[in-house]
PDB file of C-alpha atoms in Angstrom:
ATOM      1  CA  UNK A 320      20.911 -13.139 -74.477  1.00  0.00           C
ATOM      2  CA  UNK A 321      24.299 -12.417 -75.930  1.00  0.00           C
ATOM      3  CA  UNK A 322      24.190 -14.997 -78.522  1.00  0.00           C
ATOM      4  CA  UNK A 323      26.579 -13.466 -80.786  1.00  0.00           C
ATOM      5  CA  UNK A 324      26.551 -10.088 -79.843  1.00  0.00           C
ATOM      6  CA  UNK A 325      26.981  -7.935 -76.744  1.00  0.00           C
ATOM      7  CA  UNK A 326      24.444  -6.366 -74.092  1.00  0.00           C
ATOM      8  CA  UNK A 327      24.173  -3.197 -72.611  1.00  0.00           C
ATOM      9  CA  UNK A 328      22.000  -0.400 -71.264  1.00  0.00           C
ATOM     10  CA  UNK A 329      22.862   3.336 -72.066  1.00  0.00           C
ATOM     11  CA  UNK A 330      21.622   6.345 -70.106  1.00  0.00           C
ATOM     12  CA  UNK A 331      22.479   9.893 -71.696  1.00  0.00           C
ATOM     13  CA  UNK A 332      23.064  12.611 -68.875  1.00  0.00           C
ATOM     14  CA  UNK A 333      21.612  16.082 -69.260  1.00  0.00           C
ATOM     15  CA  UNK A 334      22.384  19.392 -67.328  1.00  0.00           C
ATOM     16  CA  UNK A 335      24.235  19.120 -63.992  1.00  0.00           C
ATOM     17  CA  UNK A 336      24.066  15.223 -64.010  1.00  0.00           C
ATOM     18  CA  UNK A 337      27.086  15.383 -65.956  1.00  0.00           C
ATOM     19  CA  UNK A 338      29.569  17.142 -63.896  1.00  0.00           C
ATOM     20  CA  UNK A 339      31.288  14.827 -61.651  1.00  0.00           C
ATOM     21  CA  UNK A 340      33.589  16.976 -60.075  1.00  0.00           C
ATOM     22  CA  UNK A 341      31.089  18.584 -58.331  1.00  0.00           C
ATOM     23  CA  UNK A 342      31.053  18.535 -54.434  1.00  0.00           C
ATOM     24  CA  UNK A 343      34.796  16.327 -55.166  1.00  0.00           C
ATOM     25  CA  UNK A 344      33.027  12.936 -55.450  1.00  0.00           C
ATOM     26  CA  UNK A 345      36.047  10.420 -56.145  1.00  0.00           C
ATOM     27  CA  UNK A 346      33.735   6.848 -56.258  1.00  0.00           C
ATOM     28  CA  UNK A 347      31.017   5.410 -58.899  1.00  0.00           C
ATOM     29  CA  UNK A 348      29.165   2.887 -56.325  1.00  0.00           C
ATOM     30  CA  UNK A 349      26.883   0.052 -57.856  1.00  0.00           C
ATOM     31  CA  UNK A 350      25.023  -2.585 -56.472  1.00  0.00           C
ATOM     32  CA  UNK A 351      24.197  -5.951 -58.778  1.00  0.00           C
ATOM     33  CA  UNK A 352      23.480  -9.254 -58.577  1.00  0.00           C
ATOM     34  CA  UNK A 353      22.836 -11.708 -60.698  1.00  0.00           C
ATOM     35  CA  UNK A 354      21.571 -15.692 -60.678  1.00  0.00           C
ATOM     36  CA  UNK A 355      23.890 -19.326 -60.590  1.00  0.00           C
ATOM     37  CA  UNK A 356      22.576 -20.218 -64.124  1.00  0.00           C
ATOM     38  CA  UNK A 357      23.714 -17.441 -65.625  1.00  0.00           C
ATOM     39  CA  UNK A 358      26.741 -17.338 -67.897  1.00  0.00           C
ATOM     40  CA  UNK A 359      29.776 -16.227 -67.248  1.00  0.00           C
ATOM     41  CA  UNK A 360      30.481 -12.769 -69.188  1.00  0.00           C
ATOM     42  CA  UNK A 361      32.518  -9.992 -68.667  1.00  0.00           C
ATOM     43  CA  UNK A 362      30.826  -7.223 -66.835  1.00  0.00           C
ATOM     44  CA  UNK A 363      31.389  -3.650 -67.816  1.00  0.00           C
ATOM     45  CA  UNK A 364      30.864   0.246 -66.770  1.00  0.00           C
ATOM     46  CA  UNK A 365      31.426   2.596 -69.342  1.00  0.00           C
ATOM     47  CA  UNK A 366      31.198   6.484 -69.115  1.00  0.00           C
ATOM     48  CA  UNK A 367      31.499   8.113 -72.623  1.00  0.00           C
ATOM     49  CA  UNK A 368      31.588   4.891 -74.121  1.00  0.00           C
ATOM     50  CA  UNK A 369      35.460   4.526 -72.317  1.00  0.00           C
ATOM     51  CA  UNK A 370      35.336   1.070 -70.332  1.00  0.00           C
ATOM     52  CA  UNK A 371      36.336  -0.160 -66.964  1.00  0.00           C
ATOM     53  CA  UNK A 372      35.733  -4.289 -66.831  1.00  0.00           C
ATOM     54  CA  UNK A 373      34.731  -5.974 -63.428  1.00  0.00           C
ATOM     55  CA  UNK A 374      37.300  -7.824 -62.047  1.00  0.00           C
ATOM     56  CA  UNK A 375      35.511 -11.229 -61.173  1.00  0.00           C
ATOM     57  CA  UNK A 376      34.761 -12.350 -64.708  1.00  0.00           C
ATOM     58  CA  UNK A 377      31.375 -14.436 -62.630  1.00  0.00           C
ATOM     59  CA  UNK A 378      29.949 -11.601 -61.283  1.00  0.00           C
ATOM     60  CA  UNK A 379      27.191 -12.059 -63.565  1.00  0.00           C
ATOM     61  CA  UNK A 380      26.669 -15.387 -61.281  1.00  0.00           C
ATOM     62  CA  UNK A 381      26.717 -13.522 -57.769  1.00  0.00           C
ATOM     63  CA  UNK A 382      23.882 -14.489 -56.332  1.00  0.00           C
ATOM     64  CA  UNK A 383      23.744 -12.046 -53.303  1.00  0.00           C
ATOM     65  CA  UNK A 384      24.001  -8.132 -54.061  1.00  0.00           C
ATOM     66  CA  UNK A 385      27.916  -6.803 -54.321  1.00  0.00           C
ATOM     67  CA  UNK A 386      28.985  -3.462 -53.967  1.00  0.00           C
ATOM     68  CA  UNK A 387      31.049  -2.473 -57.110  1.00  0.00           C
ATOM     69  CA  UNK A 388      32.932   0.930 -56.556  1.00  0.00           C
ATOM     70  CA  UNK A 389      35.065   2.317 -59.038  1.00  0.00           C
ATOM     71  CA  UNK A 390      37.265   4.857 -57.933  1.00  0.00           C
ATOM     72  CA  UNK A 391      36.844   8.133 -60.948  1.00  0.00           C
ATOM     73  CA  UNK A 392      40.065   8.454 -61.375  1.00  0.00           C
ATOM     74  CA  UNK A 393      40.099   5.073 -62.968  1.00  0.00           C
ATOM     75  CA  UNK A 394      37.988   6.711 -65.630  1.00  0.00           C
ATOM     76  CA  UNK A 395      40.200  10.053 -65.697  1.00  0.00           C
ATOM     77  CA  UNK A 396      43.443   7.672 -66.730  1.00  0.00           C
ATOM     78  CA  UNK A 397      41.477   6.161 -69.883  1.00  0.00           C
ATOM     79  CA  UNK A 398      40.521  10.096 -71.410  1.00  0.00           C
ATOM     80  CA  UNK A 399      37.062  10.564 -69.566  1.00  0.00           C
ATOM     81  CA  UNK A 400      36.414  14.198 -69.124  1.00  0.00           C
ATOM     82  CA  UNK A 401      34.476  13.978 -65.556  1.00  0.00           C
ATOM     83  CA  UNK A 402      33.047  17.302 -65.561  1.00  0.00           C
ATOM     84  CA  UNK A 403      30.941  16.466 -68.905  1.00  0.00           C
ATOM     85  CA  UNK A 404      29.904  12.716 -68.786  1.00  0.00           C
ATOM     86  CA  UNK A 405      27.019  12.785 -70.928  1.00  0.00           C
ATOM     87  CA  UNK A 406      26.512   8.617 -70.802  1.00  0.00           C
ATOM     88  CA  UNK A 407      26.994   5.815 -68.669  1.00  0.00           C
ATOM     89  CA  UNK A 408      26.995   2.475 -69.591  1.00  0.00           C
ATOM     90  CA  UNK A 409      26.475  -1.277 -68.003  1.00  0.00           C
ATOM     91  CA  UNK A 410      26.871  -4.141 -69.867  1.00  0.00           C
ATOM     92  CA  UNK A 411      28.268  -7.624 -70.414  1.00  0.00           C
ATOM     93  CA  UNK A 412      29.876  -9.306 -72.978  1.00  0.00           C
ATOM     94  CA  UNK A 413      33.076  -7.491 -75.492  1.00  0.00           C
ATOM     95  CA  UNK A 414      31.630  -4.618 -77.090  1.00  0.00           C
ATOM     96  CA  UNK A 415      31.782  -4.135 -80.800  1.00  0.00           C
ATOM     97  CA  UNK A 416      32.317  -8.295 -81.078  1.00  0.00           C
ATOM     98  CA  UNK A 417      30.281 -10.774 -82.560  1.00  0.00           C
ATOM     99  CA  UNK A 418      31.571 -13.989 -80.265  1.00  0.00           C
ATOM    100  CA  UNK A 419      29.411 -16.384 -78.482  1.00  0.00           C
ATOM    101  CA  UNK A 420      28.166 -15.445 -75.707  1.00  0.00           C
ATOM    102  CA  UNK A 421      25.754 -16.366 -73.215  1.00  0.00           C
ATOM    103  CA  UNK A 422      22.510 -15.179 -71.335  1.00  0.00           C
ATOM    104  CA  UNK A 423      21.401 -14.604 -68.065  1.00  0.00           C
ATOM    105  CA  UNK A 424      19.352 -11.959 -65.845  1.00  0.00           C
ATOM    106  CA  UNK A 425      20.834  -9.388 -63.576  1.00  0.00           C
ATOM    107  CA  UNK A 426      19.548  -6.896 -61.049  1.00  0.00           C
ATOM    108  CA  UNK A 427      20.699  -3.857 -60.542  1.00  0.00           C
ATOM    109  CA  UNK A 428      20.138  -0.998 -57.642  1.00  0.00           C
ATOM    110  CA  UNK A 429      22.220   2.043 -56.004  1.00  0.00           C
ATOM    111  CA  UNK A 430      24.281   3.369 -58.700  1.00  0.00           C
ATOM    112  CA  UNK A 431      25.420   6.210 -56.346  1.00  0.00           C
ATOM    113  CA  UNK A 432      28.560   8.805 -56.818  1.00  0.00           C
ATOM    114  CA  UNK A 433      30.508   9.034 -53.388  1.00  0.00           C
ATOM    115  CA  UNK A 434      33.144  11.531 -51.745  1.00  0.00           C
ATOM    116  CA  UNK A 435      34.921   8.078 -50.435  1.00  0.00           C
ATOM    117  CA  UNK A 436      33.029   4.670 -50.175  1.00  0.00           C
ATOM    118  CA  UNK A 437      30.209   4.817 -47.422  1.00  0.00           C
TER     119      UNK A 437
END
């Protein structure tokens, strides 16, 4: 419900997990899906609280699962240090604003780090 607020999960990395240069992965992959009822929001990835925004603003209505891949780089260009990401983020709505929103339920599965895209 992001009745006048914002909604996100956080996950804090620890050792190894937060070098993502390793092995010279390039691509974030996630999988989501959400329900037809749901309302529309902006979706969001965020990795040390720096955010990259979905670009279907319904994707919080797709009702099959969609592949999401976010090439690092993308990350890189807004200051993200990718050999020490200590958080990543998912979450819908503006952060830090107190607008309207709306409310909904998504699914998410595979968040996966990728050389190139499978």
């Amino acid at each position: 419900d992001n009745n006048g607020k914002y909604s996100e999960a956080t996950m804090t990395l620890t050792g190894t997990a937060r070098d993502w240069t390793r092995q010279d992965v390039a691509e974030l992959s996630l999988w989501f899906r959400g329900e037809s009822t749901n309302a529309v929001e902006p979706m969001y990835v965020a990795l040390n609280g720096r955010a990259i925004y979905h670009d279907n603003p319904n994707a919080a209505q797709a009702g099959n699962y969609e592949e999401w891949v976010i090439p690092l780089q993308t990350f890189a260009d807004l200051g993200v240090t990718l050999n020490n990401v200590t958080s990543i983020t998912i979450g819908f709505g503006t952060p830090g604003s107190a607008a309207a929103g709306g409310a909904g339920i998504m699914y998410f599965d595979d968040l996966r780090l990728y050389r190139i895209a499978p």
